[in-house]
Amino acid sequence: EPFAGRGYTVFALVIRSRPRFTIPDMIEDVKRGIRFVRLHAKQYSIDAERLGLYGLSAGGHLSLMAALTADDGDEGSADDIERISSRVQAVAEFYGPTDFLNYGAVGENAVGRGVLGDLKSAFDFCELDLQTNCYIRISDEARIESIARDISPINHLHHAAPSIFIVHGDADVRV
């Protein structure tokens, strides 16, 4: 209502969620949502070059990740949506995680542990085993740390990043 009342067009993205899906899946879902909106921009009478994201907590984290890891799309894809850019021009993030390996203190690993221990399923990373054609849990700590770096927005800041607005409070004991 506050946005629509001011003339903004608002899309609510519905993403796959835990416990079945993990953070990397969710990031891809947000990017696919951006691509969908861009592909149908004329139909919705919006400017595809003036898109922004916002989210709270986990949604803020996903908004930052989608904005900071956006790409121009895959021209060779058979999927119309995947050929479209996932870039946005701005992102507003409210109290979302930014660094899972330095979570409140240098070296504090919160990848499904510590203060985020109750969210373990979001960090239960799996990969496809080509021998068995089944997904298997990744248990190697070095691989888990590598994925944690990949899903931490702090590691994706770059000079061409969209405008970013971040709000955090000092009373939030979780993030």
mmCIF file with all atom_site columns, C-alpha atoms in Angstrom:
data_model
loop_
_atom_site.group_PDB
_atom_site.id
_atom_site.type_symbol
_atom_site.label_atom_id
_atom_site.label_alt_id
_atom_site.label_comp_id
_atom_site.label_asym_id
_atom_site.label_entity_id
_atom_site.label_seq_id
_atom_site.pdbx_PDB_ins_code
_atom_site.Cartn_x
_atom_site.Cartn_y
_atom_site.Cartn_z
_atom_site.occupancy
_atom_site.B_iso_or_equiv
_atom_site.pdbx_formal_charge
_atom_site.auth_seq_id
_atom_site.auth_comp_id
_atom_site.auth_asym_id
_atom_site.auth_atom_id
_atom_site.pdbx_PDB_model_num
ATOM 1   C CA . GLU A 1 1   ? 0.000  0.000   0.000   1.00 0.00 ? 1   GLU A CA 1
ATOM 2   C CA . PRO A 1 2   ? 2.656  2.643   0.853   1.00 0.00 ? 2   PRO A CA 1
ATOM 3   C CA . PHE A 1 3   ? 4.454  2.006   -2.442  1.00 0.00 ? 3   PHE A CA 1
ATOM 4   C CA . ALA A 1 4   ? 1.421  1.498   -4.681  1.00 0.00 ? 4   ALA A CA 1
ATOM 5   C CA . GLY A 1 5   ? -0.144 4.633   -3.201  1.00 0.00 ? 5   GLY A CA 1
ATOM 6   C CA . ARG A 1 6   ? 2.863  6.587   -4.426  1.00 0.00 ? 6   ARG A CA 1
ATOM 7   C CA . GLY A 1 7   ? 2.660  5.237   -7.972  1.00 0.00 ? 7   GLY A CA 1
ATOM 8   C CA . TYR A 1 8   ? 5.070  2.323   -7.726  1.00 0.00 ? 8   TYR A CA 1
ATOM 9   C CA . THR A 1 9   ? 4.305  -1.051  -9.267  1.00 0.00 ? 9   THR A CA 1
ATOM 10  C CA . VAL A 1 10  ? 5.085  -3.773  -6.724  1.00 0.00 ? 10  VAL A CA 1
ATOM 11  C CA . PHE A 1 11  ? 5.776  -7.448  -7.366  1.00 0.00 ? 11  PHE A CA 1
ATOM 12  C CA . ALA A 1 12  ? 6.001  -9.933  -4.494  1.00 0.00 ? 12  ALA A CA 1
ATOM 13  C CA . LEU A 1 13  ? 8.381  -12.729 -5.416  1.00 0.00 ? 13  LEU A CA 1
ATOM 14  C CA . VAL A 1 14  ? 7.535  -16.173 -4.099  1.00 0.00 ? 14  VAL A CA 1
ATOM 15  C CA . ILE A 1 15  ? 10.650 -18.287 -3.767  1.00 0.00 ? 15  ILE A CA 1
ATOM 16  C CA . ARG A 1 16  ? 11.425 -21.869 -2.871  1.00 0.00 ? 16  ARG A CA 1
ATOM 17  C CA . SER A 1 17  ? 12.128 -22.141 0.827   1.00 0.00 ? 17  SER A CA 1
ATOM 18  C CA . ARG A 1 18  ? 13.682 -24.240 3.525   1.00 0.00 ? 18  ARG A CA 1
ATOM 19  C CA . PRO A 1 19  ? 13.821 -26.935 4.665   1.00 0.00 ? 19  PRO A CA 1
ATOM 20  C CA . ARG A 1 20  ? 13.815 -28.419 1.172   1.00 0.00 ? 20  ARG A CA 1
ATOM 21  C CA . PHE A 1 21  ? 15.757 -25.624 -0.536  1.00 0.00 ? 21  PHE A CA 1
ATOM 22  C CA . THR A 1 22  ? 18.861 -23.727 0.511   1.00 0.00 ? 22  THR A CA 1
ATOM 23  C CA . ILE A 1 23  ? 20.054 -20.145 0.157   1.00 0.00 ? 23  ILE A CA 1
ATOM 24  C CA . PRO A 1 24  ? 21.714 -20.582 -3.278  1.00 0.00 ? 24  PRO A CA 1
ATOM 25  C CA . ASP A 1 25  ? 18.373 -21.865 -4.663  1.00 0.00 ? 25  ASP A CA 1
ATOM 26  C CA . MET A 1 26  ? 16.563 -18.881 -3.173  1.00 0.00 ? 26  MET A CA 1
ATOM 27  C CA . ILE A 1 27  ? 19.024 -16.395 -4.706  1.00 0.00 ? 27  ILE A CA 1
ATOM 28  C CA . GLU A 1 28  ? 18.420 -17.925 -8.138  1.00 0.00 ? 28  GLU A CA 1
ATOM 29  C CA . ASP A 1 29  ? 14.659 -17.655 -7.589  1.00 0.00 ? 29  ASP A CA 1
ATOM 30  C CA . VAL A 1 30  ? 14.925 -13.908 -6.894  1.00 0.00 ? 30  VAL A CA 1
ATOM 31  C CA . LYS A 1 31  ? 17.012 -13.431 -10.024 1.00 0.00 ? 31  LYS A CA 1
ATOM 32  C CA . ARG A 1 32  ? 14.485 -15.416 -12.060 1.00 0.00 ? 32  ARG A CA 1
ATOM 33  C CA . GLY A 1 33  ? 11.714 -13.208 -10.674 1.00 0.00 ? 33  GLY A CA 1
ATOM 34  C CA . ILE A 1 34  ? 13.608 -10.107 -11.819 1.00 0.00 ? 34  ILE A CA 1
ATOM 35  C CA . ARG A 1 35  ? 14.075 -11.641 -15.268 1.00 0.00 ? 35  ARG A CA 1
ATOM 36  C CA . PHE A 1 36  ? 10.329 -12.440 -15.456 1.00 0.00 ? 36  PHE A CA 1
ATOM 37  C CA . VAL A 1 37  ? 9.357  -8.876  -14.562 1.00 0.00 ? 37  VAL A CA 1
ATOM 38  C CA . ARG A 1 38  ? 11.830 -7.502  -17.099 1.00 0.00 ? 38  ARG A CA 1
ATOM 39  C CA . LEU A 1 39  ? 10.552 -9.845  -19.824 1.00 0.00 ? 39  LEU A CA 1
ATOM 40  C CA . HIS A 1 40  ? 6.957  -8.698  -19.213 1.00 0.00 ? 40  HIS A CA 1
ATOM 41  C CA . ALA A 1 41  ? 7.690  -5.022  -18.491 1.00 0.00 ? 41  ALA A CA 1
ATOM 42  C CA . LYS A 1 42  ? 5.655  -3.709  -21.451 1.00 0.00 ? 42  LYS A CA 1
ATOM 43  C CA . GLN A 1 43  ? 2.695  -5.860  -20.452 1.00 0.00 ? 43  GLN A CA 1
ATOM 44  C CA . TYR A 1 44  ? 2.828  -4.324  -16.951 1.00 0.00 ? 44  TYR A CA 1
ATOM 45  C CA . SER A 1 45  ? 3.489  -0.806  -18.321 1.00 0.00 ? 45  SER A CA 1
ATOM 46  C CA . ILE A 1 46  ? 6.722  -0.432  -16.379 1.00 0.00 ? 46  ILE A CA 1
ATOM 47  C CA . ASP A 1 47  ? 10.242 0.664   -17.298 1.00 0.00 ? 47  ASP A CA 1
ATOM 48  C CA . ALA A 1 48  ? 12.500 -2.419  -17.239 1.00 0.00 ? 48  ALA A CA 1
ATOM 49  C CA . GLU A 1 49  ? 15.495 -0.126  -16.695 1.00 0.00 ? 49  GLU A CA 1
ATOM 50  C CA . ARG A 1 50  ? 14.115 1.256   -13.411 1.00 0.00 ? 50  ARG A CA 1
ATOM 51  C CA . LEU A 1 51  ? 13.779 -1.772  -11.154 1.00 0.00 ? 51  LEU A CA 1
ATOM 52  C CA . GLY A 1 52  ? 14.578 -1.995  -7.480  1.00 0.00 ? 52  GLY A CA 1
ATOM 53  C CA . LEU A 1 53  ? 14.445 -4.644  -4.771  1.00 0.00 ? 53  LEU A CA 1
ATOM 54  C CA . TYR A 1 54  ? 13.773 -4.461  -1.087  1.00 0.00 ? 54  TYR A CA 1
ATOM 55  C CA . GLY A 1 55  ? 13.528 -7.031  1.631   1.00 0.00 ? 55  GLY A CA 1
ATOM 56  C CA . LEU A 1 56  ? 13.544 -7.552  5.374   1.00 0.00 ? 56  LEU A CA 1
ATOM 57  C CA . SER A 1 57  ? 15.858 -9.969  7.203   1.00 0.00 ? 57  SER A CA 1
ATOM 58  C CA . ALA A 1 58  ? 16.329 -13.040 4.956   1.00 0.00 ? 58  ALA A CA 1
ATOM 59  C CA . GLY A 1 59  ? 14.516 -11.158 2.184   1.00 0.00 ? 59  GLY A CA 1
ATOM 60  C CA . GLY A 1 60  ? 16.974 -8.292  2.589   1.00 0.00 ? 60  GLY A CA 1
ATOM 61  C CA . HIS A 1 61  ? 19.878 -10.714 2.312   1.00 0.00 ? 61  HIS A CA 1
ATOM 62  C CA . LEU A 1 62  ? 18.387 -12.271 -0.841  1.00 0.00 ? 62  LEU A CA 1
ATOM 63  C CA . SER A 1 63  ? 17.729 -8.824  -2.327  1.00 0.00 ? 63  SER A CA 1
ATOM 64  C CA . LEU A 1 64  ? 21.355 -7.827  -1.788  1.00 0.00 ? 64  LEU A CA 1
ATOM 65  C CA . MET A 1 65  ? 22.645 -11.098 -3.200  1.00 0.00 ? 65  MET A CA 1
ATOM 66  C CA . ALA A 1 66  ? 20.448 -10.907 -6.298  1.00 0.00 ? 66  ALA A CA 1
ATOM 67  C CA . ALA A 1 67  ? 21.472 -7.287  -6.925  1.00 0.00 ? 67  ALA A CA 1
ATOM 68  C CA . LEU A 1 68  ? 25.184 -7.874  -6.353  1.00 0.00 ? 68  LEU A CA 1
ATOM 69  C CA . THR A 1 69  ? 25.419 -11.086 -8.409  1.00 0.00 ? 69  THR A CA 1
ATOM 70  C CA . ALA A 1 70  ? 23.131 -10.049 -11.266 1.00 0.00 ? 70  ALA A CA 1
ATOM 71  C CA . ASP A 1 71  ? 24.076 -10.845 -14.849 1.00 0.00 ? 71  ASP A CA 1
ATOM 72  C CA . ASP A 1 72  ? 23.001 -10.009 -18.385 1.00 0.00 ? 72  ASP A CA 1
ATOM 73  C CA . GLY A 1 73  ? 21.285 -13.351 -18.980 1.00 0.00 ? 73  GLY A CA 1
ATOM 74  C CA . ASP A 1 74  ? 22.236 -16.297 -21.148 1.00 0.00 ? 74  ASP A CA 1
ATOM 75  C CA . GLU A 1 75  ? 21.596 -15.463 -24.816 1.00 0.00 ? 75  GLU A CA 1
ATOM 76  C CA . GLY A 1 76  ? 21.929 -19.140 -25.734 1.00 0.00 ? 76  GLY A CA 1
ATOM 77  C CA . SER A 1 77  ? 19.290 -20.380 -23.299 1.00 0.00 ? 77  SER A CA 1
ATOM 78  C CA . ALA A 1 78  ? 16.203 -22.128 -24.637 1.00 0.00 ? 78  ALA A CA 1
ATOM 79  C CA . ASP A 1 79  ? 14.263 -20.512 -21.765 1.00 0.00 ? 79  ASP A CA 1
ATOM 80  C CA . ASP A 1 80  ? 12.987 -17.017 -22.685 1.00 0.00 ? 80  ASP A CA 1
ATOM 81  C CA . ILE A 1 81  ? 13.276 -15.878 -19.083 1.00 0.00 ? 81  ILE A CA 1
ATOM 82  C CA . GLU A 1 82  ? 16.899 -16.989 -18.669 1.00 0.00 ? 82  GLU A CA 1
ATOM 83  C CA . ARG A 1 83  ? 17.946 -14.889 -21.688 1.00 0.00 ? 83  ARG A CA 1
ATOM 84  C CA . ILE A 1 84  ? 16.956 -11.693 -19.846 1.00 0.00 ? 84  ILE A CA 1
ATOM 85  C CA . SER A 1 85  ? 19.133 -9.594  -17.522 1.00 0.00 ? 85  SER A CA 1
ATOM 86  C CA . SER A 1 86  ? 18.660 -9.934  -13.771 1.00 0.00 ? 86  SER A CA 1
ATOM 87  C CA . ARG A 1 87  ? 20.095 -6.469  -13.088 1.00 0.00 ? 87  ARG A CA 1
ATOM 88  C CA . VAL A 1 88  ? 18.322 -3.897  -10.915 1.00 0.00 ? 88  VAL A CA 1
ATOM 89  C CA . GLN A 1 89  ? 19.098 -0.235  -10.370 1.00 0.00 ? 89  GLN A CA 1
ATOM 90  C CA . ALA A 1 90  ? 18.647 -0.079  -6.587  1.00 0.00 ? 90  ALA A CA 1
ATOM 91  C CA . VAL A 1 91  ? 18.261 -2.268  -3.519  1.00 0.00 ? 91  VAL A CA 1
ATOM 92  C CA . ALA A 1 92  ? 17.063 -1.502  0.005   1.00 0.00 ? 92  ALA A CA 1
ATOM 93  C CA . GLU A 1 93  ? 17.951 -4.059  2.647   1.00 0.00 ? 93  GLU A CA 1
ATOM 94  C CA . PHE A 1 94  ? 16.534 -3.990  6.162   1.00 0.00 ? 94  PHE A CA 1
ATOM 95  C CA . TYR A 1 95  ? 18.357 -5.985  8.877   1.00 0.00 ? 95  TYR A CA 1
ATOM 96  C CA . GLY A 1 96  ? 19.555 -8.788  6.624   1.00 0.00 ? 96  GLY A CA 1
ATOM 97  C CA . PRO A 1 97  ? 22.748 -10.826 7.025   1.00 0.00 ? 97  PRO A CA 1
ATOM 98  C CA . THR A 1 98  ? 25.751 -9.597  5.068   1.00 0.00 ? 98  THR A CA 1
ATOM 99  C CA . ASP A 1 99  ? 28.611 -11.897 6.152   1.00 0.00 ? 99  ASP A CA 1
ATOM 100 C CA . PHE A 1 100 ? 27.947 -15.432 7.407   1.00 0.00 ? 100 PHE A CA 1
ATOM 101 C CA . LEU A 1 101 ? 31.623 -16.097 8.259   1.00 0.00 ? 101 LEU A CA 1
ATOM 102 C CA . ASN A 1 102 ? 32.110 -12.951 10.351  1.00 0.00 ? 102 ASN A CA 1
ATOM 103 C CA . TYR A 1 103 ? 28.698 -12.851 11.946  1.00 0.00 ? 103 TYR A CA 1
ATOM 104 C CA . GLY A 1 104 ? 28.869 -10.145 14.582  1.00 0.00 ? 104 GLY A CA 1
ATOM 105 C CA . ALA A 1 105 ? 32.547 -10.815 15.242  1.00 0.00 ? 105 ALA A CA 1
ATOM 106 C CA . VAL A 1 106 ? 35.600 -11.624 13.153  1.00 0.00 ? 106 VAL A CA 1
ATOM 107 C CA . GLY A 1 107 ? 35.716 -15.361 12.475  1.00 0.00 ? 107 GLY A CA 1
ATOM 108 C CA . GLU A 1 108 ? 32.235 -16.047 13.898  1.00 0.00 ? 108 GLU A CA 1
ATOM 109 C CA . ASN A 1 109 ? 30.791 -18.733 11.599  1.00 0.00 ? 109 ASN A CA 1
ATOM 110 C CA . ALA A 1 110 ? 26.978 -18.635 11.585  1.00 0.00 ? 110 ALA A CA 1
ATOM 111 C CA . VAL A 1 111 ? 26.414 -21.138 8.776   1.00 0.00 ? 111 VAL A CA 1
ATOM 112 C CA . GLY A 1 112 ? 23.556 -22.958 10.478  1.00 0.00 ? 112 GLY A CA 1
ATOM 113 C CA . ARG A 1 113 ? 25.224 -22.637 13.857  1.00 0.00 ? 113 ARG A CA 1
ATOM 114 C CA . GLY A 1 114 ? 25.462 -20.182 16.709  1.00 0.00 ? 114 GLY A CA 1
ATOM 115 C CA . VAL A 1 115 ? 22.746 -17.556 16.586  1.00 0.00 ? 115 VAL A CA 1
ATOM 116 C CA . LEU A 1 116 ? 21.505 -19.063 13.287  1.00 0.00 ? 116 LEU A CA 1
ATOM 117 C CA . GLY A 1 117 ? 21.565 -22.657 14.561  1.00 0.00 ? 117 GLY A CA 1
ATOM 118 C CA . ASP A 1 118 ? 17.788 -22.948 14.284  1.00 0.00 ? 118 ASP A CA 1
ATOM 119 C CA . LEU A 1 119 ? 18.052 -22.172 10.549  1.00 0.00 ? 119 LEU A CA 1
ATOM 120 C CA . LYS A 1 120 ? 20.388 -25.077 9.800   1.00 0.00 ? 120 LYS A CA 1
ATOM 121 C CA . SER A 1 121 ? 18.252 -26.316 6.899   1.00 0.00 ? 121 SER A CA 1
ATOM 122 C CA . ALA A 1 122 ? 18.944 -23.105 4.930   1.00 0.00 ? 122 ALA A CA 1
ATOM 123 C CA . PHE A 1 123 ? 22.633 -24.038 5.049   1.00 0.00 ? 123 PHE A CA 1
ATOM 124 C CA . ASP A 1 124 ? 22.213 -27.771 4.385   1.00 0.00 ? 124 ASP A CA 1
ATOM 125 C CA . PHE A 1 125 ? 23.977 -27.566 1.020   1.00 0.00 ? 125 PHE A CA 1
ATOM 126 C CA . CYS A 1 126 ? 23.730 -30.465 -1.426  1.00 0.00 ? 126 CYS A CA 1
ATOM 127 C CA . GLU A 1 127 ? 25.097 -31.302 -4.846  1.00 0.00 ? 127 GLU A CA 1
ATOM 128 C CA . LEU A 1 128 ? 24.099 -33.700 -7.579  1.00 0.00 ? 128 LEU A CA 1
ATOM 129 C CA . ASP A 1 129 ? 26.102 -36.937 -7.588  1.00 0.00 ? 129 ASP A CA 1
ATOM 130 C CA . LEU A 1 130 ? 26.415 -37.798 -11.278 1.00 0.00 ? 130 LEU A CA 1
ATOM 131 C CA . GLN A 1 131 ? 27.094 -41.476 -10.457 1.00 0.00 ? 131 GLN A CA 1
ATOM 132 C CA . THR A 1 132 ? 23.851 -42.046 -8.555  1.00 0.00 ? 132 THR A CA 1
ATOM 133 C CA . ASN A 1 133 ? 21.844 -39.120 -9.984  1.00 0.00 ? 133 ASN A CA 1
ATOM 134 C CA . CYS A 1 134 ? 20.918 -38.218 -6.394  1.00 0.00 ? 134 CYS A CA 1
ATOM 135 C CA . TYR A 1 135 ? 21.563 -35.122 -4.354  1.00 0.00 ? 135 TYR A CA 1
ATOM 136 C CA . ILE A 1 136 ? 24.057 -35.657 -1.556  1.00 0.00 ? 136 ILE A CA 1
ATOM 137 C CA . ARG A 1 137 ? 24.781 -33.452 1.430   1.00 0.00 ? 137 ARG A CA 1
ATOM 138 C CA . ILE A 1 138 ? 28.033 -31.492 1.335   1.00 0.00 ? 138 ILE A CA 1
ATOM 139 C CA . SER A 1 139 ? 29.877 -32.222 4.578   1.00 0.00 ? 139 SER A CA 1
ATOM 140 C CA . ASP A 1 140 ? 33.368 -30.967 3.736   1.00 0.00 ? 140 ASP A CA 1
ATOM 141 C CA . GLU A 1 141 ? 33.922 -27.864 5.907   1.00 0.00 ? 141 GLU A CA 1
ATOM 142 C CA . ALA A 1 142 ? 36.135 -26.163 3.305   1.00 0.00 ? 142 ALA A CA 1
ATOM 143 C CA . ARG A 1 143 ? 33.374 -26.500 0.675   1.00 0.00 ? 143 ARG A CA 1
ATOM 144 C CA . ILE A 1 144 ? 30.760 -25.242 3.147   1.00 0.00 ? 144 ILE A CA 1
ATOM 145 C CA . GLU A 1 145 ? 32.960 -22.217 3.936   1.00 0.00 ? 145 GLU A CA 1
ATOM 146 C CA . SER A 1 146 ? 33.389 -21.554 0.211   1.00 0.00 ? 146 SER A CA 1
ATOM 147 C CA . ILE A 1 147 ? 29.605 -21.603 -0.284  1.00 0.00 ? 147 ILE A CA 1
ATOM 148 C CA . ALA A 1 148 ? 29.192 -19.364 2.791   1.00 0.00 ? 148 ALA A CA 1
ATOM 149 C CA . ARG A 1 149 ? 31.564 -16.835 1.205   1.00 0.00 ? 149 ARG A CA 1
ATOM 150 C CA . ASP A 1 150 ? 29.554 -17.081 -2.025  1.00 0.00 ? 150 ASP A CA 1
ATOM 151 C CA . ILE A 1 151 ? 26.253 -16.345 -0.262  1.00 0.00 ? 151 ILE A CA 1
ATOM 152 C CA . SER A 1 152 ? 27.630 -13.434 1.800   1.00 0.00 ? 152 SER A CA 1
ATOM 153 C CA . PRO A 1 153 ? 26.833 -10.100 0.112   1.00 0.00 ? 153 PRO A CA 1
ATOM 154 C CA . ILE A 1 154 ? 29.958 -8.449  1.573   1.00 0.00 ? 154 ILE A CA 1
ATOM 155 C CA . ASN A 1 155 ? 32.031 -10.565 -0.827  1.00 0.00 ? 155 ASN A CA 1
ATOM 156 C CA . HIS A 1 156 ? 30.227 -9.336  -3.937  1.00 0.00 ? 156 HIS A CA 1
ATOM 157 C CA . LEU A 1 157 ? 30.507 -5.560  -3.623  1.00 0.00 ? 157 LEU A CA 1
ATOM 158 C CA . HIS A 1 158 ? 31.870 -3.981  -6.808  1.00 0.00 ? 158 HIS A CA 1
ATOM 159 C CA . HIS A 1 159 ? 32.134 -0.594  -8.482  1.00 0.00 ? 159 HIS A CA 1
ATOM 160 C CA . ALA A 1 160 ? 29.198 -1.256  -10.831 1.00 0.00 ? 160 ALA A CA 1
ATOM 161 C CA . ALA A 1 161 ? 26.830 -2.331  -8.042  1.00 0.00 ? 161 ALA A CA 1
ATOM 162 C CA . PRO A 1 162 ? 23.400 -0.694  -7.996  1.00 0.00 ? 162 PRO A CA 1
ATOM 163 C CA . SER A 1 163 ? 22.595 1.915   -5.368  1.00 0.00 ? 163 SER A CA 1
ATOM 164 C CA . ILE A 1 164 ? 22.325 0.217   -1.971  1.00 0.00 ? 164 ILE A CA 1
ATOM 165 C CA . PHE A 1 165 ? 20.465 1.372   1.149   1.00 0.00 ? 165 PHE A CA 1
ATOM 166 C CA . ILE A 1 166 ? 21.013 -0.701  4.308   1.00 0.00 ? 166 ILE A CA 1
ATOM 167 C CA . VAL A 1 167 ? 19.213 -0.311  7.649   1.00 0.00 ? 167 VAL A CA 1
ATOM 168 C CA . HIS A 1 168 ? 20.260 -2.150  10.810  1.00 0.00 ? 168 HIS A CA 1
ATOM 169 C CA . GLY A 1 169 ? 19.412 -1.470  14.426  1.00 0.00 ? 169 GLY A CA 1
ATOM 170 C CA . ASP A 1 170 ? 21.500 -1.957  17.538  1.00 0.00 ? 170 ASP A CA 1
ATOM 171 C CA . ALA A 1 171 ? 18.731 -3.864  19.369  1.00 0.00 ? 171 ALA A CA 1
ATOM 172 C CA . ASP A 1 172 ? 18.655 -6.736  16.862  1.00 0.00 ? 172 ASP A CA 1
ATOM 173 C CA . VAL A 1 173 ? 20.333 -9.707  18.563  1.00 0.00 ? 173 VAL A CA 1
ATOM 174 C CA . ARG A 1 174 ? 19.805 -11.992 15.570  1.00 0.00 ? 174 ARG A CA 1
ATOM 175 C CA . VAL A 1 175 ? 21.456 -10.022 12.758  1.00 0.00 ? 175 VAL A CA 1
#
